[in-house]
Coordinates of C-alpha atoms and ligand atoms in Angstrom, one line a residue:
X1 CA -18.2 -3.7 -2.9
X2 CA -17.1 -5.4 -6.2
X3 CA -13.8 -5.5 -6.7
X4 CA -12.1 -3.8 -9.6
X5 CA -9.9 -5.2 -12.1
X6 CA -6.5 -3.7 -12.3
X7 CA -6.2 -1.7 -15.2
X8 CA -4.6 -2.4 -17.8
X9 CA -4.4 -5.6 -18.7
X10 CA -1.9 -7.4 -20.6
X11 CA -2.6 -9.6 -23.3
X12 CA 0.8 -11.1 -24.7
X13 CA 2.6 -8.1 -27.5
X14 CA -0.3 -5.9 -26.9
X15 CA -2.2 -4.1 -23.7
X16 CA -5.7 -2.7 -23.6
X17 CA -6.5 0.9 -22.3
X18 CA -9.3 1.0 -20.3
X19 CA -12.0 3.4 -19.4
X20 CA -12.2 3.7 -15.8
X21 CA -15.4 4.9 -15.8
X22 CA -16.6 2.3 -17.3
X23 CA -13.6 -0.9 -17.7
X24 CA -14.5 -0.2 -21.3
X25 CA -11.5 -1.3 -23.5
X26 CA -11.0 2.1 -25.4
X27 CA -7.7 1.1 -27.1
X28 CA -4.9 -1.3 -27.5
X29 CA -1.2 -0.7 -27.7
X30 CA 1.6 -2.6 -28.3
X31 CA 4.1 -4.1 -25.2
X32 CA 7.5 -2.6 -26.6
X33 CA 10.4 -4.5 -25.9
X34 CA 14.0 -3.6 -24.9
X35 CA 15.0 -4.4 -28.5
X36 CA 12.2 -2.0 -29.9
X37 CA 13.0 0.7 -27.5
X38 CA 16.5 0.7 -27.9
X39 CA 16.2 0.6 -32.1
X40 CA 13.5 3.8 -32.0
X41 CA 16.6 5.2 -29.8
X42 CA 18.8 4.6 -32.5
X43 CA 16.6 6.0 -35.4
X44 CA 15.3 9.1 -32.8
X45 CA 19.6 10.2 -33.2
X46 CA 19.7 10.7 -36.6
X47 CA 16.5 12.6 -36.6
X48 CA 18.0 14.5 -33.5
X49 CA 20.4 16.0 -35.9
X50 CA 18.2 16.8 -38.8
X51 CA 15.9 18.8 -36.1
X52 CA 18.9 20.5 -35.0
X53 CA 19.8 21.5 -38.6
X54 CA 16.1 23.1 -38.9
X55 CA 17.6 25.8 -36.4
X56 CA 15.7 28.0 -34.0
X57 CA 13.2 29.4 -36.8
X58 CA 12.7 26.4 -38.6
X59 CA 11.6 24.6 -35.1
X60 CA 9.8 27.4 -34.0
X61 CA 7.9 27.4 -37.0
X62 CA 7.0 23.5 -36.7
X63 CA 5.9 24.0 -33.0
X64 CA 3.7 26.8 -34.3
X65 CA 1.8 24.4 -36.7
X66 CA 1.8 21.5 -34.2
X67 CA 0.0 24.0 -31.5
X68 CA -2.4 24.8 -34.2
X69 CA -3.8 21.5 -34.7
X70 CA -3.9 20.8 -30.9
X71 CA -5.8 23.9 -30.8
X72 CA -7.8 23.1 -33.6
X73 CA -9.3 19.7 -32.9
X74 CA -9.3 20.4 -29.4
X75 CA -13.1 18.2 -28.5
X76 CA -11.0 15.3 -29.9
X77 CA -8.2 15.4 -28.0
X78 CA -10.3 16.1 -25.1
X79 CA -12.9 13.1 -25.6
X80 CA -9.4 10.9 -25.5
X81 CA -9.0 12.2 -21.8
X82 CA -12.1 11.5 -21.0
X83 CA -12.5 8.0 -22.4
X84 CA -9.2 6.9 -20.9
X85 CA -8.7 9.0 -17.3
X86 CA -12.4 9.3 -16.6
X87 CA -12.3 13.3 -16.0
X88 CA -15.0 15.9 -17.4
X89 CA -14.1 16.9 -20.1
X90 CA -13.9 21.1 -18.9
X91 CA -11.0 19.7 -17.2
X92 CA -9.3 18.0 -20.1
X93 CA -9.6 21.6 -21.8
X94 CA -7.9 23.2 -19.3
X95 CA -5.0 21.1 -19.2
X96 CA -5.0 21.4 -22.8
X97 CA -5.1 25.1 -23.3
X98 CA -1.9 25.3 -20.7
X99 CA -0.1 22.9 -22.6
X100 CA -0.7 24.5 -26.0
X101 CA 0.4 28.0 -24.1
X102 CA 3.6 26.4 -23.2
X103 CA 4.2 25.4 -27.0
X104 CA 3.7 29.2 -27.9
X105 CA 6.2 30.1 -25.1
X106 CA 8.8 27.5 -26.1
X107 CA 8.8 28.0 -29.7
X108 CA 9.0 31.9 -29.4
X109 CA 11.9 31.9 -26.8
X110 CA 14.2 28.9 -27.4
X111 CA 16.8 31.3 -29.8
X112 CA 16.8 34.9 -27.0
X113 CA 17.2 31.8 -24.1
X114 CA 20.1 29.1 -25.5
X115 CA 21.7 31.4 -28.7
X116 CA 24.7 32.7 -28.7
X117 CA 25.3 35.1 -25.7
X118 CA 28.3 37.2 -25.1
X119 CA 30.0 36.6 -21.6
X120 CA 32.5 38.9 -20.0
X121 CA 35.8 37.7 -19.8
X122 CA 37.4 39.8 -17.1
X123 CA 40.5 42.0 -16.9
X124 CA 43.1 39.3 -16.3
X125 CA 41.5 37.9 -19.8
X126 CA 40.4 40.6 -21.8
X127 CA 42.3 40.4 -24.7
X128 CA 39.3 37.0 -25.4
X129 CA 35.9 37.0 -26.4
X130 CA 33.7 35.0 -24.4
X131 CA 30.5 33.3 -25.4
X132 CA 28.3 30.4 -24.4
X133 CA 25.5 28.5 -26.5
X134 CA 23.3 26.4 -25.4
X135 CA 23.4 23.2 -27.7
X136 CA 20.6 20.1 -27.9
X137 CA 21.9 17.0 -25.5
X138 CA 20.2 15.1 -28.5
X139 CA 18.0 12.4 -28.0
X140 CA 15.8 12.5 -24.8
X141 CA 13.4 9.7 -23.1
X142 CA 10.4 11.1 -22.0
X143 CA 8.2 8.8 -19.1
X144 CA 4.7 10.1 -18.2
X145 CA 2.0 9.8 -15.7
X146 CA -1.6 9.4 -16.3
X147 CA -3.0 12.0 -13.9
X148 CA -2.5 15.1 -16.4
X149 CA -1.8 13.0 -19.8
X150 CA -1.5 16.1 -22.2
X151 CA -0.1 18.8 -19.7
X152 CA 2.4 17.1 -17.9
X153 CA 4.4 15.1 -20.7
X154 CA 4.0 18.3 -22.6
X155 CA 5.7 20.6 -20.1
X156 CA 8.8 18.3 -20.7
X157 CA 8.8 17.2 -24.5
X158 CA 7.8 20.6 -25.8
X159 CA 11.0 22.1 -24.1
X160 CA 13.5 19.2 -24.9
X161 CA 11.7 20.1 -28.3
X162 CA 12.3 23.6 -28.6
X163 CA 16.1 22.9 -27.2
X164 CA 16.4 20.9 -30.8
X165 CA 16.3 17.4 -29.4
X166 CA 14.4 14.3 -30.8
X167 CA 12.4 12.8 -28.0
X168 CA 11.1 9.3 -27.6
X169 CA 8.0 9.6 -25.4
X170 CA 6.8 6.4 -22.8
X171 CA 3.2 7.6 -21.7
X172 CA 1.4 6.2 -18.7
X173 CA 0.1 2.6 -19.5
X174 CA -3.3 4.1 -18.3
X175 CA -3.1 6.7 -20.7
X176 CA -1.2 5.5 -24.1
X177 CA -4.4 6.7 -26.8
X178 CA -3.2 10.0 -25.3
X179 CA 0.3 10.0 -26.0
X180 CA -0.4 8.4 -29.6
X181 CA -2.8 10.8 -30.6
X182 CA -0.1 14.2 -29.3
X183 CA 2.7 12.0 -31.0
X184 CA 1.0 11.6 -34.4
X185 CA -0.5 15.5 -34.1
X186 CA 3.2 16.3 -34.3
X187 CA 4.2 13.8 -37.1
X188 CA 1.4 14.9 -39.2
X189 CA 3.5 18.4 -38.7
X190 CA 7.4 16.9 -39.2
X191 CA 6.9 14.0 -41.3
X192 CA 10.5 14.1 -42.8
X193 CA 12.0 12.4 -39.5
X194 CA 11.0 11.0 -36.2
X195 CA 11.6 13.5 -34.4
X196 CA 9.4 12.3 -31.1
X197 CA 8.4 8.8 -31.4
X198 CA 6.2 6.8 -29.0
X199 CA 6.8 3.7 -27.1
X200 CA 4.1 2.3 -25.0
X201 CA 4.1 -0.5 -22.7
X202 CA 4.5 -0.7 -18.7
X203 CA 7.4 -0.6 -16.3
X204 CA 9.8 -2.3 -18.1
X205 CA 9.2 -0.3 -21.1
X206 CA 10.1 2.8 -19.1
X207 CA 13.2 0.9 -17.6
X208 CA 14.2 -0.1 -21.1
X209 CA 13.9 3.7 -22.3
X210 CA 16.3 4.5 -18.9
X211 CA 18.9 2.0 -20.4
X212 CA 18.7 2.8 -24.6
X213 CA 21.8 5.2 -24.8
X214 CA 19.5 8.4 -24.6
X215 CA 21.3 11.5 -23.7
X216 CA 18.5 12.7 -20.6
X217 CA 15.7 11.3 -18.6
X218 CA 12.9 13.5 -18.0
X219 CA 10.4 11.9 -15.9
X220 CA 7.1 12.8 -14.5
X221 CA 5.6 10.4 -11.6
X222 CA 5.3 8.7 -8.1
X223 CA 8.6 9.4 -6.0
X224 CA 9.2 5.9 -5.7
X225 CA 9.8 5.5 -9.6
X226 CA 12.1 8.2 -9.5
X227 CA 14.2 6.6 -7.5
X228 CA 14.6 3.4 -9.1
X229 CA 15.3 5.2 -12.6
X230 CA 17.7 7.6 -10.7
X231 CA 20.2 4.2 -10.0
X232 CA 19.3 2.8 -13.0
X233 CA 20.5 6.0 -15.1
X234 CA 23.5 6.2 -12.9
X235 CA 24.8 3.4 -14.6
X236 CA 25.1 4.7 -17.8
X237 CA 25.6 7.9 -16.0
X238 CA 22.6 9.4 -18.1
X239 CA 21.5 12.4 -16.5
X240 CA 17.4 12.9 -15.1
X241 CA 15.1 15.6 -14.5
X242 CA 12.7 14.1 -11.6
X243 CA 9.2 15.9 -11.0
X244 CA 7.4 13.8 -8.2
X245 CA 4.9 14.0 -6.3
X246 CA 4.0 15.9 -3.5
X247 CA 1.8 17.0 -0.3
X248 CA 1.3 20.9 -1.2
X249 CA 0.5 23.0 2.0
X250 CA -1.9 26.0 1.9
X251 CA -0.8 28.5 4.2
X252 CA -4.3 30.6 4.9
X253 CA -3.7 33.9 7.3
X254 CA -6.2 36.1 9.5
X255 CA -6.1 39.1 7.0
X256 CA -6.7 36.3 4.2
X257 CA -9.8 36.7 1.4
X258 CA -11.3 33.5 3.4
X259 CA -14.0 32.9 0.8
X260 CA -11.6 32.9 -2.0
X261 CA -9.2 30.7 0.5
X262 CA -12.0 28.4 0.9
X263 CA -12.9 28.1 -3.0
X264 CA -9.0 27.7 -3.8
X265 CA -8.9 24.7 -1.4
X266 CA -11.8 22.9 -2.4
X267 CA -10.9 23.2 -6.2
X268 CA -7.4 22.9 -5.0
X269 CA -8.0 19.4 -3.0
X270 CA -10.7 18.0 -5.0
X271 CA -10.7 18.5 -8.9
X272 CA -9.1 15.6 -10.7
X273 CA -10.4 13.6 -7.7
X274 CA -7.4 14.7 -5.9
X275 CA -4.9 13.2 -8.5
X276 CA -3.1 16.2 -8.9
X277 CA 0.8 16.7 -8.3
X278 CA 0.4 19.8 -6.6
X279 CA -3.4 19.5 -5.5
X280 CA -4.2 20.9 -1.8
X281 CA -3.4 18.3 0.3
X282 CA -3.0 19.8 3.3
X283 CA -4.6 23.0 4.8
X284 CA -2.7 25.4 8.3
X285 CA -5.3 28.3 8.9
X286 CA -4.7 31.1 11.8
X287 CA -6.3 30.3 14.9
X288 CA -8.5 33.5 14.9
X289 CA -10.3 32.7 11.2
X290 CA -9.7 28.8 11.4
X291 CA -13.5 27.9 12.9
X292 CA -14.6 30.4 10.2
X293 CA -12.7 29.2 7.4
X294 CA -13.1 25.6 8.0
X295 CA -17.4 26.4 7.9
X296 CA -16.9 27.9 4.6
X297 CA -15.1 25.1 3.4
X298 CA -17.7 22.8 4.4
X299 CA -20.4 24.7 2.6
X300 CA -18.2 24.8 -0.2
X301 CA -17.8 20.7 -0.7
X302 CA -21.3 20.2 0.0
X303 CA -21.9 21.3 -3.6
X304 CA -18.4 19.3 -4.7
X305 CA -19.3 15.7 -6.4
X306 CA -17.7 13.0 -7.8
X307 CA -18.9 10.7 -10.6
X308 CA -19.7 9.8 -14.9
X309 CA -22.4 12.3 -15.3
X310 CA -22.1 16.3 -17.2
X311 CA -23.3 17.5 -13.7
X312 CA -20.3 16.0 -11.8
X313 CA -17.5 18.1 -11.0
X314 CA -14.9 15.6 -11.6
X315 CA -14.5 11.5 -12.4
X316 CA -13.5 8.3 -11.2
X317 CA -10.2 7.3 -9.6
X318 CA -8.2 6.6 -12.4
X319 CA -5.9 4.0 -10.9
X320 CA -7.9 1.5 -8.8
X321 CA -5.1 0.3 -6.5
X322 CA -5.2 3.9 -5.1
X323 CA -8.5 3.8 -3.7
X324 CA -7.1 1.6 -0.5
X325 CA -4.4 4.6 -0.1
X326 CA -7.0 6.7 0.3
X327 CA -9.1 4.8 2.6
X328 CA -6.3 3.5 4.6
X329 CA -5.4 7.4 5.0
X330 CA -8.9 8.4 6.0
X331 CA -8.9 5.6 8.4
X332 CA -5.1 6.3 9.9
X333 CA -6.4 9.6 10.2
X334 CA -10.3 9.5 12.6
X335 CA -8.7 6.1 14.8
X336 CA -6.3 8.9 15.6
X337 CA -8.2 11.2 17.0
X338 CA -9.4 13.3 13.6
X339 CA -12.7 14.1 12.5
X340 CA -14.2 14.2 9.0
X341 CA -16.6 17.0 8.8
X342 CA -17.2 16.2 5.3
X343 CA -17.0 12.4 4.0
X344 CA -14.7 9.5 5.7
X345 CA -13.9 6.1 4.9
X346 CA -17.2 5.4 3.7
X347 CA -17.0 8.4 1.1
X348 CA -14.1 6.1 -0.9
X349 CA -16.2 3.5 -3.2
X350 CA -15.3 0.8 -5.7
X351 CA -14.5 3.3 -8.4
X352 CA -15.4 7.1 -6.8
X353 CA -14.3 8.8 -4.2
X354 CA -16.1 11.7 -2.7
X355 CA -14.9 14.9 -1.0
X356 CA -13.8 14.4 2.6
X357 CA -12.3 17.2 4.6
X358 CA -10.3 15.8 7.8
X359 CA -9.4 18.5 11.1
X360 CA -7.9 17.9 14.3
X361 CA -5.8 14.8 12.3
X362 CA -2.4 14.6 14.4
X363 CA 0.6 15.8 12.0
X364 CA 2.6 12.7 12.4
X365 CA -0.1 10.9 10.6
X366 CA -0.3 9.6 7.0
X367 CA -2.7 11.6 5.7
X368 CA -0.5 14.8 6.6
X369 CA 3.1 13.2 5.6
X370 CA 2.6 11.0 2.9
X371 CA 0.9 12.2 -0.7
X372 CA -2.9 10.6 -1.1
X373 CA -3.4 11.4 -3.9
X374 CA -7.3 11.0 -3.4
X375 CA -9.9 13.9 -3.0
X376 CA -9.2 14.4 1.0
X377 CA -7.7 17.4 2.2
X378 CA -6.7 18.1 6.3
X379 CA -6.9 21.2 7.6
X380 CA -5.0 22.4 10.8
X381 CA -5.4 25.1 13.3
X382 CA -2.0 27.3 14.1
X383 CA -1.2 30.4 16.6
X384 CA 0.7 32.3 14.1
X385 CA 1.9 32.2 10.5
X386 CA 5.4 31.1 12.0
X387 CA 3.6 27.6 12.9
X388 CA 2.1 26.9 9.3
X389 CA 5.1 27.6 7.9
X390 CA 7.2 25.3 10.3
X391 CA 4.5 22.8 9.6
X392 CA 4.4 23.0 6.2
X393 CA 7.8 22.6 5.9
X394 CA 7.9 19.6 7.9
X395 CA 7.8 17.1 5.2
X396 CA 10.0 15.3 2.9
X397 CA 8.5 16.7 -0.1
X398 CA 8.4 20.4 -1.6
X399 CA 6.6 20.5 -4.9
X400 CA 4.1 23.5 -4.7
X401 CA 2.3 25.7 -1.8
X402 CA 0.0 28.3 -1.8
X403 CA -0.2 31.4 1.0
X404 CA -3.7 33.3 1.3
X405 CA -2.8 36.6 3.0
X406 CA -3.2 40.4 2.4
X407 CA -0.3 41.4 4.0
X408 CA 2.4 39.0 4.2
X409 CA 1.7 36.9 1.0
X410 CA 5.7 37.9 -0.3
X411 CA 7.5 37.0 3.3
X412 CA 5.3 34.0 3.7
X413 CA 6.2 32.4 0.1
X414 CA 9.7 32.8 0.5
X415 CA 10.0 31.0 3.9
X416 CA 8.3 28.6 2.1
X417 CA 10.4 25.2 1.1
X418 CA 9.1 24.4 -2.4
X419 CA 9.6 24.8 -5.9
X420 CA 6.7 26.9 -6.1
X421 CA 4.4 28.9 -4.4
X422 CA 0.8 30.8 -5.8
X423 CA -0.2 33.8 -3.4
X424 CA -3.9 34.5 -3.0
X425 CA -5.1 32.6 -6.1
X426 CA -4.8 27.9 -6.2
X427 CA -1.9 26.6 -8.3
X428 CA -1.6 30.0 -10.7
X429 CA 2.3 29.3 -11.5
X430 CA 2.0 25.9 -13.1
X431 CA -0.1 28.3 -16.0
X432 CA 2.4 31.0 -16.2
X433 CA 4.5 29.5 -18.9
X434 CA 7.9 31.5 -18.0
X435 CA 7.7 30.3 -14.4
X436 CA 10.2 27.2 -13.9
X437 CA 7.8 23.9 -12.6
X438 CA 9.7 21.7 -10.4
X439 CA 10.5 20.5 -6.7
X440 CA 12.5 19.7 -4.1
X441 CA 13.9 16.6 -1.6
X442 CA 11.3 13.6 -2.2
X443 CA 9.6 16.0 -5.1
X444 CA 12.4 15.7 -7.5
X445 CA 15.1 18.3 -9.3
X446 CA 15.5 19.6 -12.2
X447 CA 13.1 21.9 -14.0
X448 CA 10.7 22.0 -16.3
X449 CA 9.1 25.3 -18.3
X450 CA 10.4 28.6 -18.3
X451 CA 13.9 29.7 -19.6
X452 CA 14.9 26.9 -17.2
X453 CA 13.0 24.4 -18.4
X454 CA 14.9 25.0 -22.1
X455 CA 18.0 24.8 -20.3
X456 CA 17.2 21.6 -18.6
X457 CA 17.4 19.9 -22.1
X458 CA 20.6 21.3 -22.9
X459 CA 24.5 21.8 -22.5
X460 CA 25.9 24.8 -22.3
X461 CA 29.4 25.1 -25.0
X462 CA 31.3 27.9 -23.4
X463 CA 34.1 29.4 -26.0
X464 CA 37.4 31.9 -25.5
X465 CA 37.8 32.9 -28.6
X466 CA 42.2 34.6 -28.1
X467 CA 41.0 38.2 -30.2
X468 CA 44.8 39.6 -29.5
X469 CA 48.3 38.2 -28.1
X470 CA 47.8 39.5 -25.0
X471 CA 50.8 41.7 -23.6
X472 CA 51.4 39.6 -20.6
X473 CA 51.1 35.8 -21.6
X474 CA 50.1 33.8 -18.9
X475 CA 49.7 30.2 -20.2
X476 CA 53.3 29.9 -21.6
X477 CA 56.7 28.6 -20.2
X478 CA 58.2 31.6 -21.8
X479 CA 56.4 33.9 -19.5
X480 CA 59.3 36.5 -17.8
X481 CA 59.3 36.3 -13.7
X482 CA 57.8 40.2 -14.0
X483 CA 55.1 38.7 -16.0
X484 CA 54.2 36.8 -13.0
X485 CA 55.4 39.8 -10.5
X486 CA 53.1 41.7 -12.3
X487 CA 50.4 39.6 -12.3
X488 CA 50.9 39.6 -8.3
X489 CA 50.9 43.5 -8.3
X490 CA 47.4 43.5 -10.2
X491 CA 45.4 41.2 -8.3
X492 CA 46.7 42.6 -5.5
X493 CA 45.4 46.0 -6.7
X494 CA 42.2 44.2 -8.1
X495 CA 41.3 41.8 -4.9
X496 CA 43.7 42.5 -1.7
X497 CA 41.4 45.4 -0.4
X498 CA 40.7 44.8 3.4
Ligands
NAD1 P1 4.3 6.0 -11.6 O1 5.6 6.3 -11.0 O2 3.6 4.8 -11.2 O3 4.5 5.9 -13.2 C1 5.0 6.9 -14.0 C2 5.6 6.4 -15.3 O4 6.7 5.6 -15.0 C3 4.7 5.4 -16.1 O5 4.8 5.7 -17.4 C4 5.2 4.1 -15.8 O6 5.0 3.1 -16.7 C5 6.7 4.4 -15.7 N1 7.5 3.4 -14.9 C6 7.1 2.6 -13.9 N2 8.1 1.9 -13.4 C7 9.2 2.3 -14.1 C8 10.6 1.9 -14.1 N3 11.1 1.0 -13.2 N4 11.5 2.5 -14.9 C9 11.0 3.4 -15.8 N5 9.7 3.8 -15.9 C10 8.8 3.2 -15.0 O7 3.4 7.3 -11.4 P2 1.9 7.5 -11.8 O8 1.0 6.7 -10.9 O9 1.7 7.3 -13.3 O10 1.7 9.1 -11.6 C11 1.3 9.6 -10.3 C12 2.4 10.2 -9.6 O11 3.0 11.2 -10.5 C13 2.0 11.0 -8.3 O12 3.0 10.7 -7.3 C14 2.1 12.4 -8.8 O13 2.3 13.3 -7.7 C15 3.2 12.4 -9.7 N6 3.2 13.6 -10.6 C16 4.1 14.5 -10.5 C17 4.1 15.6 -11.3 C18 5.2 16.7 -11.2 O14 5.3 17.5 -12.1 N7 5.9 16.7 -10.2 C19 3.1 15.8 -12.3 C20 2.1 14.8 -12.4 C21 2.2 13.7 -11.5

């Protein structure tokens, strides 16, 4: 086996982007410093402003025309997934046409979602007018993964965007051509102000964006980077949206479509080469269609391959140092008393990994607790659907899940300890762009997309506006002792019921 060359590579100011198909250099990108980070902050504020003088329409408008030339030169955008992740490029598409759908969804809901909105303000209070508004924070630091380059940063910058925030976007070192070619896409759109900007380096770049004076952190990546820019922002007590990764569960009962089960979890566990957030990870079927299920899903990955060619259904593993995680899973996994009844440690090579389906692996294991991130998927035999879902639960993270069942699809999801959950189709709610995205415990908080995504990147301004004196003033020193026995009479009346 040769070894591969971690990727990228540094060369003093600059860094090359490589092809991990191929180590081809397909780019170079410059190493911003802490300096440069914090002075595109500082330019990203007064920009922030302008933006938020454009208003809701104005924005809306922009976004529209951005979208368009996404959707427009679409091959191109795609061929700079390819060349820099190694995945086909069908799948670049698809995670291209979500992304420009959240655009649309943002652009055409910001105003109805953070405008003005009447509040009630309650008897006690009724001679003021309530509102809230949902103002910009104003500038916001956007860090990226490489797994999904276009859809994932997307799902965050296009909503801070909409809010009428500037962002500053750090893409994935494995993925900067990416984030330059989005980033000047918009500018070509807004060139009156730097509205989103792009720094590109590695960690420390990402750390400097934590420590610039932006007003939120929205990040996208592995759990363990979410924690160190969680107690770097609390310093500066700058506030973060976390989406991390995960080990999604798929819940598969005896009344379940078991074909369409099957085909969701091979899609589910393998496409991307398994370097999906919420791929299929790990698999608890009903004892009375498990045997059944678990055939189909081996007839199913025969046909599943990995590797550079049109014919391949998905690419390399974009980040080599991941390759050992997957093997050392694999191997955790069969010394323990699994079986691979597709694959094994042999399956993971130098720069592929094939499919490799793992049963009977025990669930204290590492390839059922921790995320692999690798085209392997376990699956697990239960007595009821009260088991899967204790077992799924069991885990520190809770990103997304998916429930196969005619019957019981509702009950099951909501039992269900994640941030989302598809029912009888794989990983449906990430493209349903009014459906928050997000997880829970080692998954991250916050949200992205939906109405709550839009509120994520923004404070709400609640206001009493005093429309009358009020016949019994409350908030004076002057107030009478019966303005205050009366006030005891009517909450009395309003709340003392038994
Ligand atoms: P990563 O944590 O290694 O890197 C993510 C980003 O953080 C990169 O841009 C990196 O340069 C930057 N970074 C690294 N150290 C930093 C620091 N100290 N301070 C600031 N920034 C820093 O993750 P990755 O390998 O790029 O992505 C894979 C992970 O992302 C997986 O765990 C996957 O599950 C997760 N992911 C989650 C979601 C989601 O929505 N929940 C989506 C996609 C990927």
């Amino acid at each position: 086996m040769t070894a591969v060359q971690p990727k990228p590579t540094s060369v003093g100011e600059t860094f090359d982007s490589l092809s991990p198909a191929t180590d081809e250099v397909v780019g170079t990108y410059p190493v911003h410093s802490a300096e440069d980070v914090r002075a595109t902050v500082e330019s990203a504020r007064v920009a922030a402003e302008w933006w938020d003088g454009l208003g809701y329409a104005g924005r809306a408008d922009r976004l529209r025309q951005w979208k368009g030339v996404i959707t427009r030169r679409l091959p191109q955008l795609c061929q700079v997934v390819r060349d820099e992740t190694g995945k086909p490029i069908v799948d670049a598409q698809l995670e291209s046409v979500l992304a420009i759908e959240h655009i649309a969804w943002a652009g055409k809901h910001a105003r109805k979602i953070l405008g003005k909105q009447r509040r009630s303000a309650g008897l006690l209070m009724s001679n003021q007018a309530a509102t809230v508004e949902y103002r910009p924070l104003g500038v916001v630091g956007v860090i990226g993964p490489w797994n999904y380059p276009v859809f994932t940063p997307l799902g965050s910058i296009v909503y801070a965007l909409a809010a009428g925030n500037a962002v500053v976007f750090k893409p994935s070192e494995y993925t900067p051509g990416v984030g330059k070619w989005l980033v000047d896409a918009f500018n070509e759109i807004v060139p009156e102000q730097p509205v989103l900007q792009l720094v590109t380096g590695f960690g420390e770049t990402g750390a400097a964006l934590v420590s610039a004076g932006v007003d939120k952190i929205a990040f996208t990546g592995s759990t363990a980077t979410g924690k160190k820019i969680m107690a770097a922002a609390a310093q500066t007590l700058t506030p973060v949206v976390i989406e991390a990764g995960g080990k999604d569960p798929v819940l598969v009962d005896a009344d379940a479509d078991l074909d369409a089960a099957a085909d969701a979890t091979v899609w589910g566990a393998f496409s991307n080469s398994g370097q999906t957030c919420i791929g299929v990870e790990r698999v608890y079927v009903h004892e009375r269609v498990h045997d059944e299920f678990v055939a189909k899903v081996v007839e199913k990955s025969r046909d599943v391959r990995a590797g550079s060619d049109e014919d391949a259904q998905y690419g390399p593993v974009t980040m080599p140092s991941q390759l050992a995680v997957i093997r050392r899973h694999i191997a955790d996994a069969i010394e323990r008393g699994g079986r691979a009844v597709i694959g094994g440690v042999d399956s993971v090579g130098d720069r592929y990994a094939q499919p490799t389906v793992l049963v009977d692996v025990p669930e204290d294991s590492e390839a059922v607790r921790e995320e692999t991130f690798g085209p392997t998927v376990t699956i697990a035999k239960v007595r009821d659907m009260d088991e899967a879902v204790d077992k799924a639960n069991a885990t520190k993270y809770g990103l997304g899940s998916t429930v196969f069942s005619k019957s019981r699809g509702m009950e099951l999801a909501a039992r269900l300890r994640t941030g989302m959950t598809s029912i009888n189709a794989p990983l449906s709610f990430a493209g349903i762009a009014s459906l928050p995205f997000g997880g829970v415990g080692d998954s991250g908080f916050g949200r992205i997309h939906g109405p709550e995504g839009l509120r994520e990147f923004a404070r709400p301004k609640a206001v009493a506006r005093q429309r009358f004196t009020a016949p019994i003033a409350l908030t004076s020193f002057n107030r009478k002792e019966s303005t205050d026995a009366l006030v005891v009479k009517l909450i009395t009346i309003l709340h003392g019921k038994r």
